[in-house]
Short mmCIF file of C-alpha atoms in Angstrom, two decimals:
data_model
loop_
_atom_site.label_atom_id
_atom_site.label_comp_id
_atom_site.label_asym_id
_atom_site.label_seq_id
_atom_site.Cartn_x
_atom_site.Cartn_y
_atom_site.Cartn_z
CA SER A 165 32.40 -12.98 -72.37
CA GLN A 166 35.31 -11.56 -70.55
CA THR A 167 33.37 -8.65 -69.02
CA ILE A 168 34.69 -6.98 -65.93
CA HIS A 169 32.42 -5.00 -63.62
CA GLN A 170 33.78 -2.30 -61.26
CA TRP A 171 31.84 -0.21 -58.83
CA PRO A 172 31.44 2.41 -57.83
CA ALA A 173 32.53 4.27 -60.94
CA THR A 174 33.29 7.44 -58.98
CA LEU A 175 33.76 8.06 -55.28
CA VAL A 176 34.56 11.09 -53.23
CA GLN A 177 35.68 10.30 -49.70
CA PRO A 178 37.06 12.35 -46.82
CA VAL A 179 40.52 11.61 -45.46
CA GLY A 180 40.40 8.93 -42.75
CA SER A 181 37.25 7.26 -44.06
CA PRO A 182 37.15 3.61 -45.14
CA LEU A 183 37.14 2.38 -48.73
CA SER A 184 35.76 -0.59 -50.51
CA LEU A 185 36.04 -0.98 -54.31
CA GLU A 186 34.58 -4.09 -55.92
CA CYS A 187 35.42 -5.92 -59.03
CA THR A 188 33.62 -8.91 -60.47
CA VAL A 189 34.65 -10.77 -63.59
CA GLU A 190 32.81 -13.07 -65.96
CA GLY A 191 34.25 -15.85 -68.02
CA THR A 192 36.45 -18.83 -67.20
CA SER A 193 37.09 -19.84 -63.64
CA ASN A 194 40.18 -19.17 -61.53
CA PRO A 195 41.47 -16.19 -63.50
CA ASN A 196 44.50 -14.21 -62.33
CA LEU A 197 43.23 -10.84 -61.20
CA TYR A 198 44.94 -7.55 -60.65
CA TRP A 199 44.41 -4.14 -59.11
CA TYR A 200 46.28 -1.29 -60.75
CA ARG A 201 46.26 2.39 -59.85
CA GLN A 202 46.58 4.97 -62.61
CA ALA A 203 47.77 8.34 -61.53
CA ALA A 204 48.31 11.27 -63.88
CA GLY A 205 51.75 11.17 -65.40
CA ARG A 206 52.73 8.02 -63.50
CA GLY A 207 51.27 5.23 -65.64
CA LEU A 208 49.79 2.11 -64.16
CA GLN A 209 51.14 0.99 -60.83
CA LEU A 210 50.47 -2.64 -59.80
CA LEU A 211 48.97 -2.74 -56.33
CA PHE A 212 47.77 -6.34 -55.80
CA TYR A 213 47.41 -9.57 -57.77
CA SER A 214 45.60 -12.79 -57.00
CA VAL A 215 45.96 -16.29 -58.54
CA GLY A 216 43.01 -17.72 -56.62
CA ILE A 217 40.54 -17.44 -53.81
CA GLY A 218 42.18 -16.12 -50.72
CA GLN A 219 45.50 -15.71 -52.45
CA ILE A 220 46.69 -12.08 -52.47
CA SER A 221 50.15 -10.69 -53.25
CA SER A 222 50.95 -7.07 -52.56
CA GLU A 223 53.34 -5.23 -54.81
CA VAL A 224 53.51 -1.79 -53.01
CA PRO A 225 53.42 -1.30 -49.20
CA GLN A 226 50.63 1.17 -48.32
CA ASN A 227 47.45 1.45 -46.36
CA LEU A 228 45.40 -0.46 -48.99
CA SER A 229 44.54 -4.08 -48.80
CA ALA A 230 42.86 -6.57 -51.17
CA SER A 231 40.71 -9.62 -50.72
CA ARG A 232 39.34 -12.36 -53.00
CA PRO A 233 36.38 -13.96 -51.18
CA GLN A 234 35.05 -15.66 -54.32
CA ASP A 235 36.66 -16.92 -57.53
CA ARG A 236 35.37 -13.98 -59.63
CA GLN A 237 35.35 -11.27 -56.98
CA PHE A 238 38.26 -9.02 -56.13
CA ILE A 239 37.94 -6.23 -53.56
CA LEU A 240 40.24 -3.31 -52.79
CA SER A 241 39.85 -1.84 -49.32
CA SER A 242 41.27 0.71 -46.89
CA LYS A 243 40.53 1.32 -43.24
CA LYS A 244 41.60 4.97 -43.36
CA LEU A 245 42.10 6.81 -46.63
CA LEU A 246 44.90 9.28 -47.24
CA LEU A 247 45.02 12.18 -49.65
CA SER A 248 47.61 10.23 -51.68
CA ASP A 249 45.10 7.47 -52.30
CA SER A 250 43.32 9.58 -54.83
CA GLY A 251 43.49 8.03 -58.27
CA PHE A 252 41.94 5.84 -60.90
CA TYR A 253 41.74 2.22 -59.84
CA LEU A 254 41.63 -0.49 -62.49
CA CYS A 255 40.74 -4.10 -62.06
CA ALA A 256 42.11 -6.49 -64.71
CA ARG A 257 42.05 -10.18 -65.52
CA ASP A 258 44.62 -12.18 -67.35
CA ASP A 259 43.04 -13.72 -70.39
CA GLY A 260 46.05 -15.92 -71.10
CA ALA A 261 49.62 -15.27 -72.12
CA ASN A 262 49.68 -12.19 -69.85
CA VAL A 263 47.16 -10.30 -71.98
CA LEU A 264 44.97 -8.26 -69.67
CA THR A 265 41.40 -7.20 -69.96
CA PHE A 266 40.51 -4.12 -67.94
CA GLY A 267 37.38 -2.88 -66.27
CA ALA A 268 36.05 0.65 -66.77
CA GLY A 269 37.78 1.78 -63.51
CA SER A 270 36.80 3.49 -60.32
CA ARG A 271 37.82 7.09 -59.80
CA LEU A 272 38.54 7.88 -56.19
CA THR A 273 39.00 11.48 -54.88
CA VAL A 274 40.04 11.90 -51.30
CA LEU A 275 39.43 15.29 -49.79
CA ALA B 215 62.82 -5.66 -61.05
CA GLN B 216 61.62 -5.05 -64.53
CA SER B 217 61.20 -1.42 -65.59
CA VAL B 218 59.60 0.09 -68.65
CA SER B 219 60.41 3.57 -70.04
CA GLN B 220 58.29 5.60 -72.36
CA HIS B 221 60.27 8.65 -73.24
CA ASN B 222 57.47 10.68 -74.91
CA HIS B 223 54.97 11.78 -72.26
CA HIS B 224 53.03 14.14 -74.48
CA VAL B 225 52.88 14.06 -78.28
CA ILE B 226 50.89 16.51 -80.43
CA LEU B 227 50.52 15.81 -84.14
CA SER B 228 48.48 16.96 -87.10
CA GLU B 229 46.46 14.42 -89.04
CA ALA B 230 48.40 12.45 -91.63
CA ALA B 231 51.65 12.94 -89.69
CA SER B 232 53.71 9.81 -88.90
CA LEU B 233 53.93 8.49 -85.35
CA GLU B 234 56.55 6.80 -83.42
CA LEU B 235 56.33 6.19 -79.64
CA GLY B 236 59.35 4.88 -77.82
CA CYS B 237 59.39 2.06 -75.35
CA ASN B 238 62.49 0.54 -73.68
CA TYR B 239 62.57 -2.11 -71.05
CA SER B 240 65.22 -3.38 -68.67
CA TYR B 241 64.97 -7.17 -68.55
CA GLY B 242 67.60 -9.04 -70.56
CA GLY B 243 65.83 -12.43 -70.98
CA THR B 244 62.70 -13.61 -72.72
CA VAL B 245 59.98 -11.06 -72.76
CA ASN B 246 56.34 -10.65 -73.84
CA LEU B 247 55.68 -7.13 -75.11
CA PHE B 248 52.44 -5.17 -75.35
CA TRP B 249 50.92 -1.88 -76.31
CA TYR B 250 47.63 -0.85 -74.77
CA VAL B 251 45.52 2.11 -75.67
CA GLN B 252 43.00 4.12 -73.73
CA TYR B 253 40.68 6.22 -75.85
CA PRO B 254 38.91 9.07 -74.13
CA GLY B 255 36.10 7.66 -71.99
CA GLN B 256 36.83 4.05 -72.86
CA HIS B 257 38.48 1.06 -71.29
CA LEU B 258 42.18 0.39 -71.54
CA GLN B 259 42.44 -2.16 -74.33
CA LEU B 260 45.10 -4.16 -76.09
CA LEU B 261 46.50 -2.60 -79.28
CA LEU B 262 49.07 -5.26 -80.16
CA LYS B 263 51.43 -7.83 -78.65
CA TYR B 264 54.64 -9.67 -79.31
CA PHE B 265 55.49 -13.10 -77.93
CA SER B 266 57.91 -14.62 -80.52
CA GLY B 267 58.56 -14.88 -84.18
CA ASP B 268 58.49 -11.97 -86.62
CA PRO B 269 59.72 -8.93 -84.62
CA LEU B 270 57.42 -6.58 -86.60
CA VAL B 271 53.92 -7.03 -85.31
CA LYS B 272 50.74 -5.46 -86.59
CA GLY B 273 47.81 -4.47 -84.48
CA ILE B 274 44.48 -2.83 -84.83
CA LYS B 275 43.76 0.47 -86.67
CA GLY B 276 47.00 0.42 -88.70
CA PHE B 277 49.39 0.38 -85.78
CA GLU B 278 52.59 -1.70 -85.81
CA ALA B 279 55.52 -2.19 -83.41
CA GLU B 280 58.99 -3.51 -83.91
CA PHE B 281 60.85 -5.56 -81.29
CA ILE B 282 64.64 -4.83 -81.39
CA LYS B 283 66.16 -7.14 -78.89
CA SER B 284 69.62 -5.54 -79.01
CA LYS B 285 68.13 -2.27 -78.09
CA PHE B 286 65.65 -3.56 -75.51
CA SER B 287 62.97 -1.61 -77.44
CA PHE B 288 59.44 -2.05 -78.69
CA ASN B 289 58.46 1.14 -80.43
CA LEU B 290 54.94 1.83 -81.69
CA ARG B 291 54.48 3.29 -85.14
CA LYS B 292 51.75 4.43 -87.46
CA PRO B 293 52.52 6.00 -90.93
CA SER B 294 49.56 8.40 -90.91
CA VAL B 295 47.65 9.26 -87.71
CA GLN B 296 43.98 10.22 -87.59
CA TRP B 297 42.09 12.48 -85.22
CA SER B 298 40.53 9.33 -83.73
CA ASP B 299 43.91 8.10 -82.63
CA THR B 300 43.92 10.67 -79.83
CA ALA B 301 44.38 8.58 -76.76
CA GLU B 302 46.82 7.51 -74.09
CA TYR B 303 49.17 4.76 -75.07
CA PHE B 304 50.92 2.35 -72.60
CA CYS B 305 53.76 0.02 -73.26
CA ALA B 306 53.91 -3.12 -71.09
CA VAL B 307 56.41 -5.96 -70.58
CA SER B 308 56.19 -9.26 -68.87
CA SER B 309 59.30 -11.36 -68.47
CA GLY B 310 60.08 -14.99 -68.17
CA GLY B 311 60.53 -14.71 -64.41
CA SER B 312 57.18 -13.03 -63.74
CA TYR B 313 53.99 -13.28 -65.69
CA ILE B 314 52.76 -9.93 -64.37
CA PRO B 315 52.94 -7.09 -66.89
CA THR B 316 54.88 -3.99 -65.89
CA PHE B 317 53.49 -0.82 -67.51
CA GLY B 318 55.26 2.33 -68.57
CA ARG B 319 54.11 5.80 -67.64
CA GLY B 320 52.09 6.26 -70.73
CA THR B 321 52.14 8.67 -73.66
CA SER B 322 49.40 11.08 -74.23
CA LEU B 323 48.81 11.60 -78.00
CA ILE B 324 46.68 14.43 -79.29
CA VAL B 325 45.95 14.55 -83.02
CA HIS B 326 44.68 17.82 -84.41
CA PRO B 327 42.30 17.57 -87.40
#
């Protein structure tokens, strides 16, 4: 199984509050993992990717951060949310040859 | 950096009409090409992919795409769409220098019954 679990599914947070979105994956060990943000009309923007525990690469400078404390756990965080952080956040794993499997996503609304 | 362009942002068709969604990329070397689809309320999922060989690839649900290297294109086609094809479609490219797929902005397809 290549199941990907994301939670929470939806989240409404005030500006300036912290954020933690979690993603856990099943299947083979040491997968490449990704966080993408999907904003209306803007497609999928790569935020972070990880090739292993503790290894995080950031694609876009912003007030978000990511961590990979365990092989199959990938966390997206923020200390202080901005209005512009609203969006649909997708966790994905590389199943080989760059083919991605996506989770159901977490919809974040910052008010 | 790699970029992917999807020129049709919103497409509205009637059932049985033919579909072609454009996708162009910028990288000139070896590429892997993908189309993903997101049906309403469902996960984003792979529709079809091209790595090498026959430039005409077939995917699920009657979709196909053609890789034209000289045009840096990978357009998605379906001869006769159905109402159930209503979804958002994303083109993605990964290049030899980076294994990370870059996605286009997506095309929203609405098929009227």
